[in-house]
mmCIF file of C-alpha atoms and ligand atoms in Angstrom:
data_model
loop_
_atom_site.group_PDB
_atom_site.id
_atom_site.type_symbol
_atom_site.label_atom_id
_atom_site.label_comp_id
_atom_site.label_asym_id
_atom_site.label_seq_id
_atom_site.Cartn_x
_atom_site.Cartn_y
_atom_site.Cartn_z
ATOM 1 C CA MET F 6 -5.189 41.283 4.855
ATOM 2 C CA ARG F 7 -7.986 42.453 2.468
ATOM 3 C CA LEU F 8 -11.078 40.469 2.951
ATOM 4 C CA GLU F 9 -12.987 40.203 -0.185
ATOM 5 C CA GLY F 10 -15.571 37.848 -1.886
ATOM 6 C CA ARG F 11 -16.220 34.520 -0.133
ATOM 7 C CA GLN F 12 -13.643 35.638 2.444
ATOM 8 C CA GLN F 13 -16.141 38.071 4.289
ATOM 9 C CA CYS F 14 -18.852 35.128 4.364
ATOM 10 C CA ARG F 15 -19.296 33.222 7.293
ATOM 11 C CA PRO F 16 -18.214 29.591 6.324
ATOM 12 C CA SER F 17 -21.458 27.740 6.199
ATOM 13 C CA SER F 18 -22.094 25.205 8.901
ATOM 14 C CA PHE F 19 -21.392 22.423 6.370
ATOM 15 C CA GLU F 20 -17.465 23.939 6.534
ATOM 16 C CA MET F 21 -17.726 24.366 10.026
ATOM 17 C CA ASN F 22 -18.494 20.716 10.607
ATOM 18 C CA ASN F 23 -15.924 20.123 8.146
ATOM 19 C CA ILE F 24 -13.378 21.812 9.912
ATOM 20 C CA ALA F 25 -14.138 19.852 13.188
ATOM 21 C CA ALA F 26 -14.479 16.428 11.561
ATOM 22 C CA ALA F 27 -11.083 16.727 9.721
ATOM 23 C CA LEU F 28 -9.344 17.732 13.079
ATOM 24 C CA GLN F 29 -11.018 14.743 15.099
ATOM 25 C CA THR F 30 -9.804 12.526 12.553
ATOM 26 C CA PHE F 31 -6.184 14.223 12.596
ATOM 27 C CA ARG F 32 -6.249 13.647 16.269
ATOM 28 C CA ARG F 33 -7.575 9.997 15.988
ATOM 29 C CA GLN F 34 -4.307 9.225 13.747
ATOM 30 C CA LEU F 35 -1.672 10.875 15.358
ATOM 31 C CA PRO F 36 0.569 9.925 17.988
ATOM 32 C CA ALA F 37 1.118 11.797 20.957
ATOM 33 C CA SER F 38 4.586 12.989 20.060
ATOM 34 C CA VAL F 39 3.139 15.129 17.053
ATOM 35 C CA THR F 40 1.878 18.176 17.322
ATOM 36 C CA LEU F 41 -1.022 19.301 14.663
ATOM 37 C CA ILE F 42 -0.231 22.792 13.501
ATOM 38 C CA ALA F 43 -3.530 24.019 11.645
ATOM 39 C CA VAL F 44 -2.300 26.379 9.037
ATOM 40 C CA SER F 45 -4.808 29.047 8.840
ATOM 41 C CA LYS F 46 -2.882 31.251 6.342
ATOM 42 C CA GLY F 47 -5.426 32.771 3.920
ATOM 43 C CA GLN F 48 -8.074 31.677 6.130
ATOM 44 C CA GLY F 49 -10.918 34.292 7.764
ATOM 45 C CA ILE F 50 -11.496 34.511 11.535
ATOM 46 C CA GLU F 51 -14.508 32.430 11.243
ATOM 47 C CA ALA F 52 -12.747 29.275 10.009
ATOM 48 C CA ILE F 53 -10.224 29.776 12.654
ATOM 49 C CA GLN F 54 -12.824 30.161 15.250
ATOM 50 C CA ALA F 55 -14.359 26.910 14.183
ATOM 51 C CA ALA F 56 -11.018 25.077 14.771
ATOM 52 C CA LEU F 57 -10.686 26.628 18.343
ATOM 53 C CA ASP F 58 -14.076 25.804 19.068
ATOM 54 C CA ALA F 59 -13.366 22.202 18.172
ATOM 55 C CA GLY F 60 -10.449 22.068 20.453
ATOM 56 C CA GLN F 61 -7.500 22.962 18.095
ATOM 57 C CA ARG F 62 -4.835 25.228 19.791
ATOM 58 C CA HIS F 63 -1.630 25.390 17.716
ATOM 59 C CA PHE F 64 -1.819 27.261 14.447
ATOM 60 C CA GLY F 65 0.798 28.462 11.670
ATOM 61 C CA GLU F 66 0.646 31.587 9.843
ATOM 62 C CA ASN F 67 3.341 32.461 6.812
ATOM 63 C CA ARG F 68 3.168 36.025 6.828
ATOM 64 C CA VAL F 69 3.576 38.265 9.879
ATOM 65 C CA GLN F 70 1.767 40.904 8.473
ATOM 66 C CA GLU F 71 -1.699 38.837 8.056
ATOM 67 C CA ALA F 72 -1.130 36.998 11.446
ATOM 68 C CA LEU F 73 -1.082 40.552 12.797
ATOM 69 C CA GLN F 74 -4.447 41.466 11.490
ATOM 70 C CA LYS F 75 -5.978 38.164 12.795
ATOM 71 C CA TRP F 76 -4.384 36.735 15.898
ATOM 72 C CA PRO F 77 -4.039 39.807 18.740
ATOM 73 C CA LEU F 78 -7.893 39.058 19.186
ATOM 74 C CA LEU F 79 -7.877 35.611 18.877
ATOM 75 C CA LYS F 80 -4.971 35.253 21.523
ATOM 76 C CA ALA F 81 -6.761 37.154 23.830
ATOM 77 C CA ARG F 82 -9.734 35.330 23.501
ATOM 78 C CA TYR F 83 -7.404 31.928 23.734
ATOM 79 C CA PRO F 84 -4.389 32.492 25.765
ATOM 80 C CA ASP F 85 -3.611 29.024 25.772
ATOM 81 C CA SER F 86 -3.305 28.922 22.127
ATOM 82 C CA THR F 87 0.356 28.540 20.315
ATOM 83 C CA LEU F 88 1.127 30.577 17.098
ATOM 84 C CA HIS F 89 3.758 29.255 14.877
ATOM 85 C CA LEU F 90 5.245 31.410 12.367
ATOM 86 C CA ILE F 91 6.346 28.998 9.113
ATOM 87 C CA GLY F 92 7.238 31.794 6.492
ATOM 88 C CA PRO F 93 10.261 33.682 6.055
ATOM 89 C CA LEU F 94 10.952 36.429 8.466
ATOM 90 C CA GLN F 95 12.266 39.814 7.518
ATOM 91 C CA THR F 96 14.356 41.644 9.864
ATOM 92 C CA ASN F 97 12.439 44.564 10.047
ATOM 93 C CA LYS F 98 9.398 42.341 10.965
ATOM 94 C CA VAL F 99 11.413 41.076 13.943
ATOM 95 C CA LYS F 100 9.766 42.842 16.694
ATOM 96 C CA ASP F 101 6.524 42.378 15.661
ATOM 97 C CA ALA F 102 7.029 38.272 14.967
ATOM 98 C CA LEU F 103 8.549 38.192 18.426
ATOM 99 C CA GLY F 104 5.557 39.898 19.884
ATOM 100 C CA LEU F 105 2.872 37.731 18.477
ATOM 101 C CA PHE F 106 4.343 34.193 17.590
ATOM 102 C CA ASP F 107 5.474 31.443 20.205
ATOM 103 C CA VAL F 108 7.593 29.502 17.641
ATOM 104 C CA ILE F 109 9.601 30.691 14.774
ATOM 105 C CA HIS F 110 10.144 27.764 12.302
ATOM 106 C CA THR F 111 12.211 29.685 9.632
ATOM 107 C CA ILE F 112 15.553 30.583 11.155
ATOM 108 C CA ASP F 113 17.715 30.602 7.519
ATOM 109 C CA ARG F 114 20.548 33.448 7.712
ATOM 110 C CA PRO F 115 23.130 34.925 10.224
ATOM 111 C CA LYS F 116 21.646 38.488 9.757
ATOM 112 C CA LEU F 117 18.238 37.223 10.936
ATOM 113 C CA VAL F 118 19.988 35.510 14.268
ATOM 114 C CA GLU F 119 21.719 38.677 15.126
ATOM 115 C CA ALA F 120 18.376 40.519 14.868
ATOM 116 C CA LEU F 121 16.517 37.825 17.020
ATOM 117 C CA ALA F 122 19.447 37.591 19.400
ATOM 118 C CA ARG F 123 19.146 41.522 20.381
ATOM 119 C CA GLU F 124 15.773 41.121 21.581
ATOM 120 C CA LYS F 125 14.702 39.418 24.742
ATOM 121 C CA SER F 126 11.879 36.880 24.213
ATOM 122 C CA GLY F 127 10.259 33.642 25.378
ATOM 123 C CA VAL F 128 10.281 32.105 21.848
ATOM 124 C CA LYS F 129 11.117 28.767 20.574
ATOM 125 C CA PHE F 130 13.425 28.463 17.326
ATOM 126 C CA LEU F 131 13.656 25.983 14.371
ATOM 127 C CA VAL F 132 16.305 26.466 11.877
ATOM 128 C CA GLN F 133 14.272 26.063 8.357
ATOM 129 C CA VAL F 134 16.706 23.732 5.799
ATOM 130 C CA ASN F 135 16.574 23.956 2.292
ATOM 131 C CA GLN F 136 17.093 20.579 1.154
ATOM 132 C CA GLY F 137 16.528 20.762 -2.809
ATOM 133 C CA GLY F 138 18.930 23.771 -3.098
ATOM 134 C CA GLU F 139 15.993 25.592 -4.557
ATOM 135 C CA PRO F 140 16.820 29.243 -4.902
ATOM 136 C CA GLN F 141 12.597 30.191 -4.801
ATOM 137 C CA LYS F 142 12.650 28.636 -1.321
ATOM 138 C CA SER F 143 14.247 30.107 1.668
ATOM 139 C CA GLY F 144 16.080 28.104 4.308
ATOM 140 C CA ILE F 145 20.002 27.200 4.964
ATOM 141 C CA ALA F 146 21.704 25.033 2.800
ATOM 142 C CA PRO F 147 22.340 21.719 4.659
ATOM 143 C CA ALA F 148 26.356 22.465 4.241
ATOM 144 C CA GLY F 149 25.539 26.042 5.970
ATOM 145 C CA LEU F 150 23.737 24.651 8.835
ATOM 146 C CA PRO F 151 26.669 23.389 11.508
ATOM 147 C CA ALA F 152 27.813 27.307 10.992
ATOM 148 C CA LEU F 153 24.280 28.806 11.509
ATOM 149 C CA LEU F 154 23.671 26.382 14.465
ATOM 150 C CA ALA F 155 27.075 27.574 16.246
ATOM 151 C CA LEU F 156 26.369 31.585 15.597
ATOM 152 C CA CYS F 157 22.855 30.734 17.428
ATOM 153 C CA LYS F 158 24.676 29.083 20.168
ATOM 154 C CA LYS F 159 26.958 32.003 20.812
ATOM 155 C CA SER F 160 24.225 34.173 20.734
ATOM 156 C CA ASN F 161 22.051 32.493 23.160
ATOM 157 C CA LEU F 162 19.264 31.928 20.567
ATOM 158 C CA PRO F 163 17.727 28.546 21.912
ATOM 159 C CA VAL F 164 17.161 26.429 18.707
ATOM 160 C CA SER F 165 14.811 23.151 19.481
ATOM 161 C CA GLY F 166 14.757 21.729 15.900
ATOM 162 C CA LEU F 167 14.707 21.714 12.278
ATOM 163 C CA MET F 168 11.942 22.441 9.664
ATOM 164 C CA THR F 169 11.790 21.804 5.757
ATOM 165 C CA ILE F 170 9.606 21.868 2.582
ATOM 166 C CA PRO F 171 10.844 18.999 0.603
ATOM 167 C CA PRO F 172 11.167 19.788 -3.044
ATOM 168 C CA GLN F 173 7.757 18.724 -5.046
ATOM 169 C CA THR F 174 9.901 16.689 -7.233
ATOM 170 C CA GLY F 175 11.462 13.709 -5.613
ATOM 171 C CA ASP F 176 10.246 11.597 -2.728
ATOM 172 C CA ALA F 177 9.543 13.388 0.007
ATOM 173 C CA LYS F 178 9.942 10.476 2.294
ATOM 174 C CA ILE F 179 14.020 10.599 1.557
ATOM 175 C CA TYR F 180 13.908 14.216 2.448
ATOM 176 C CA PHE F 181 12.431 13.673 5.789
ATOM 177 C CA GLN F 182 14.325 10.681 6.873
ATOM 178 C CA LYS F 183 17.427 13.040 5.580
ATOM 179 C CA LEU F 184 16.191 15.953 7.867
ATOM 180 C CA ALA F 185 15.746 13.496 10.814
ATOM 181 C CA ALA F 186 19.295 12.433 10.521
ATOM 182 C CA LEU F 187 20.561 16.129 10.222
ATOM 183 C CA ALA F 188 18.700 16.816 13.564
ATOM 184 C CA LYS F 189 19.818 13.825 15.382
ATOM 185 C CA ARG F 190 23.169 14.551 14.364
ATOM 186 C CA HIS F 191 22.730 18.082 15.975
ATOM 187 C CA ASN F 192 21.139 16.722 18.915
ATOM 188 C CA LEU F 193 17.840 18.654 18.179
ATOM 189 C CA PRO F 194 14.719 16.944 19.211
ATOM 190 C CA GLY F 195 12.390 19.289 17.123
ATOM 191 C CA LEU F 196 11.246 18.253 13.595
ATOM 192 C CA SER F 197 8.518 20.088 11.632
ATOM 193 C CA MET F 198 8.025 18.489 8.262
ATOM 194 C CA GLY F 199 5.137 17.144 6.551
ATOM 195 C CA MET F 200 2.144 19.028 5.066
ATOM 196 C CA SER F 201 -1.412 18.101 3.755
ATOM 197 C CA GLY F 202 0.196 15.870 0.951
ATOM 198 C CA ASP F 203 2.598 14.089 2.697
ATOM 199 C CA TRP F 204 1.913 14.365 6.671
ATOM 200 C CA GLN F 205 1.888 10.507 6.796
ATOM 201 C CA GLU F 206 5.305 10.132 5.410
ATOM 202 C CA ALA F 207 6.680 12.889 7.826
ATOM 203 C CA VAL F 208 4.981 11.144 10.997
ATOM 204 C CA ALA F 209 6.579 7.876 9.808
ATOM 205 C CA ALA F 210 9.883 9.556 9.765
ATOM 206 C CA GLY F 211 9.661 11.067 13.202
ATOM 207 C CA ALA F 212 7.853 14.610 12.670
ATOM 208 C CA THR F 213 7.488 16.140 15.859
ATOM 209 C CA TYR F 214 5.380 19.071 14.415
ATOM 210 C CA ILE F 215 3.362 18.574 11.094
ATOM 211 C CA ARG F 216 1.731 21.746 9.252
ATOM 212 C CA VAL F 217 -1.733 21.040 7.565
ATOM 213 C CA GLY F 218 -3.722 23.438 5.650
ATOM 214 C CA GLY F 219 -5.793 22.119 3.051
ATOM 215 C CA ALA F 220 -6.691 19.148 4.428
ATOM 216 C CA ILE F 221 -8.239 20.805 7.579
ATOM 217 C CA PHE F 222 -9.780 24.140 6.103
ATOM 218 C CA GLY F 223 -10.185 22.975 2.396
ATOM 219 C CA ALA F 224 -9.359 25.500 0.041
ATOM 220 C CA ARG F 225 -7.315 28.588 0.747
ATOM 221 C CA LEU F 226 -8.587 31.935 -0.017
ATOM 222 C CA LYS F 227 -5.840 33.993 -1.316
ATOM 223 C CA PRO F 228 -4.979 36.983 0.982
HETATM 224 C C1 PLP I 301 1.115 26.710 3.223
HETATM 225 C C2 PLP I 301 2.166 26.014 4.128
HETATM 226 C C3 PLP I 301 1.699 24.722 4.398
HETATM 227 C C4 PLP I 301 0.503 23.640 4.638
HETATM 228 O O1 PLP I 301 0.050 23.309 3.473
HETATM 229 P P1 PLP I 301 -1.240 22.703 3.172
HETATM 230 O O2 PLP I 301 -0.862 21.656 1.751
HETATM 231 O O3 PLP I 301 -2.376 23.372 2.721
HETATM 232 O O4 PLP I 301 -1.410 21.614 4.099
HETATM 233 C C5 PLP I 301 2.817 24.020 5.551
HETATM 234 N N1 PLP I 301 3.937 24.697 5.364
HETATM 235 C C6 PLP I 301 4.372 25.642 5.093
HETATM 236 C C7 PLP I 301 5.570 26.143 5.203
HETATM 237 C C8 PLP I 301 3.157 26.459 4.546
HETATM 238 O O5 PLP I 301 3.447 27.447 3.661
#
């Protein structure tokens, strides 16, 4: 990630206090069944460090390349931190991703399942579902989910849940409830859903992971 402009600056102590305060507010509100993933894409090391100092240990990144530049050092310092990949994974980045991430939320196609299954790892996986049929979003269509899960099983790829980004139009709550129903049908305990704007609805629908960026870190600095 190129560090430019504001990104090179240390966040002011005001911003650091805000990160700690936001995390504390989330911790107070979330039931124990929900893991808060602090989405640190587009954030510099100092902001992430402020979240680590405040006790946050689950983080999400959406680009393997950016994560490779920020996280090896942070993971060495905080071996108890857990890193989640929440963006699309190219098959040529599979080895890098398995070496860095602890949980990959974005299994979405047979080719990726096959590439991941060729490597040994202790990584946990979730399948991303594209509920709105939006071509610009990755994820498997609900109709293709049974076959993809069957392939994961056959390939010994341990899938523990489903992830979704609901379409921007429409009621997110409905999509969260539908994802919860799909997960239940397939006996999957994990549900990765809900972001800064809709995490309450996701928690109400049974989310086990919420992925929150802006509401913790404030504005993102474009990588
Ligand atoms: C960026 C991102 C988030 C966090 O979004 P905010 O609106 O900043 O909370 C969550 N999930 C995914 C997949 C993302 O790419």
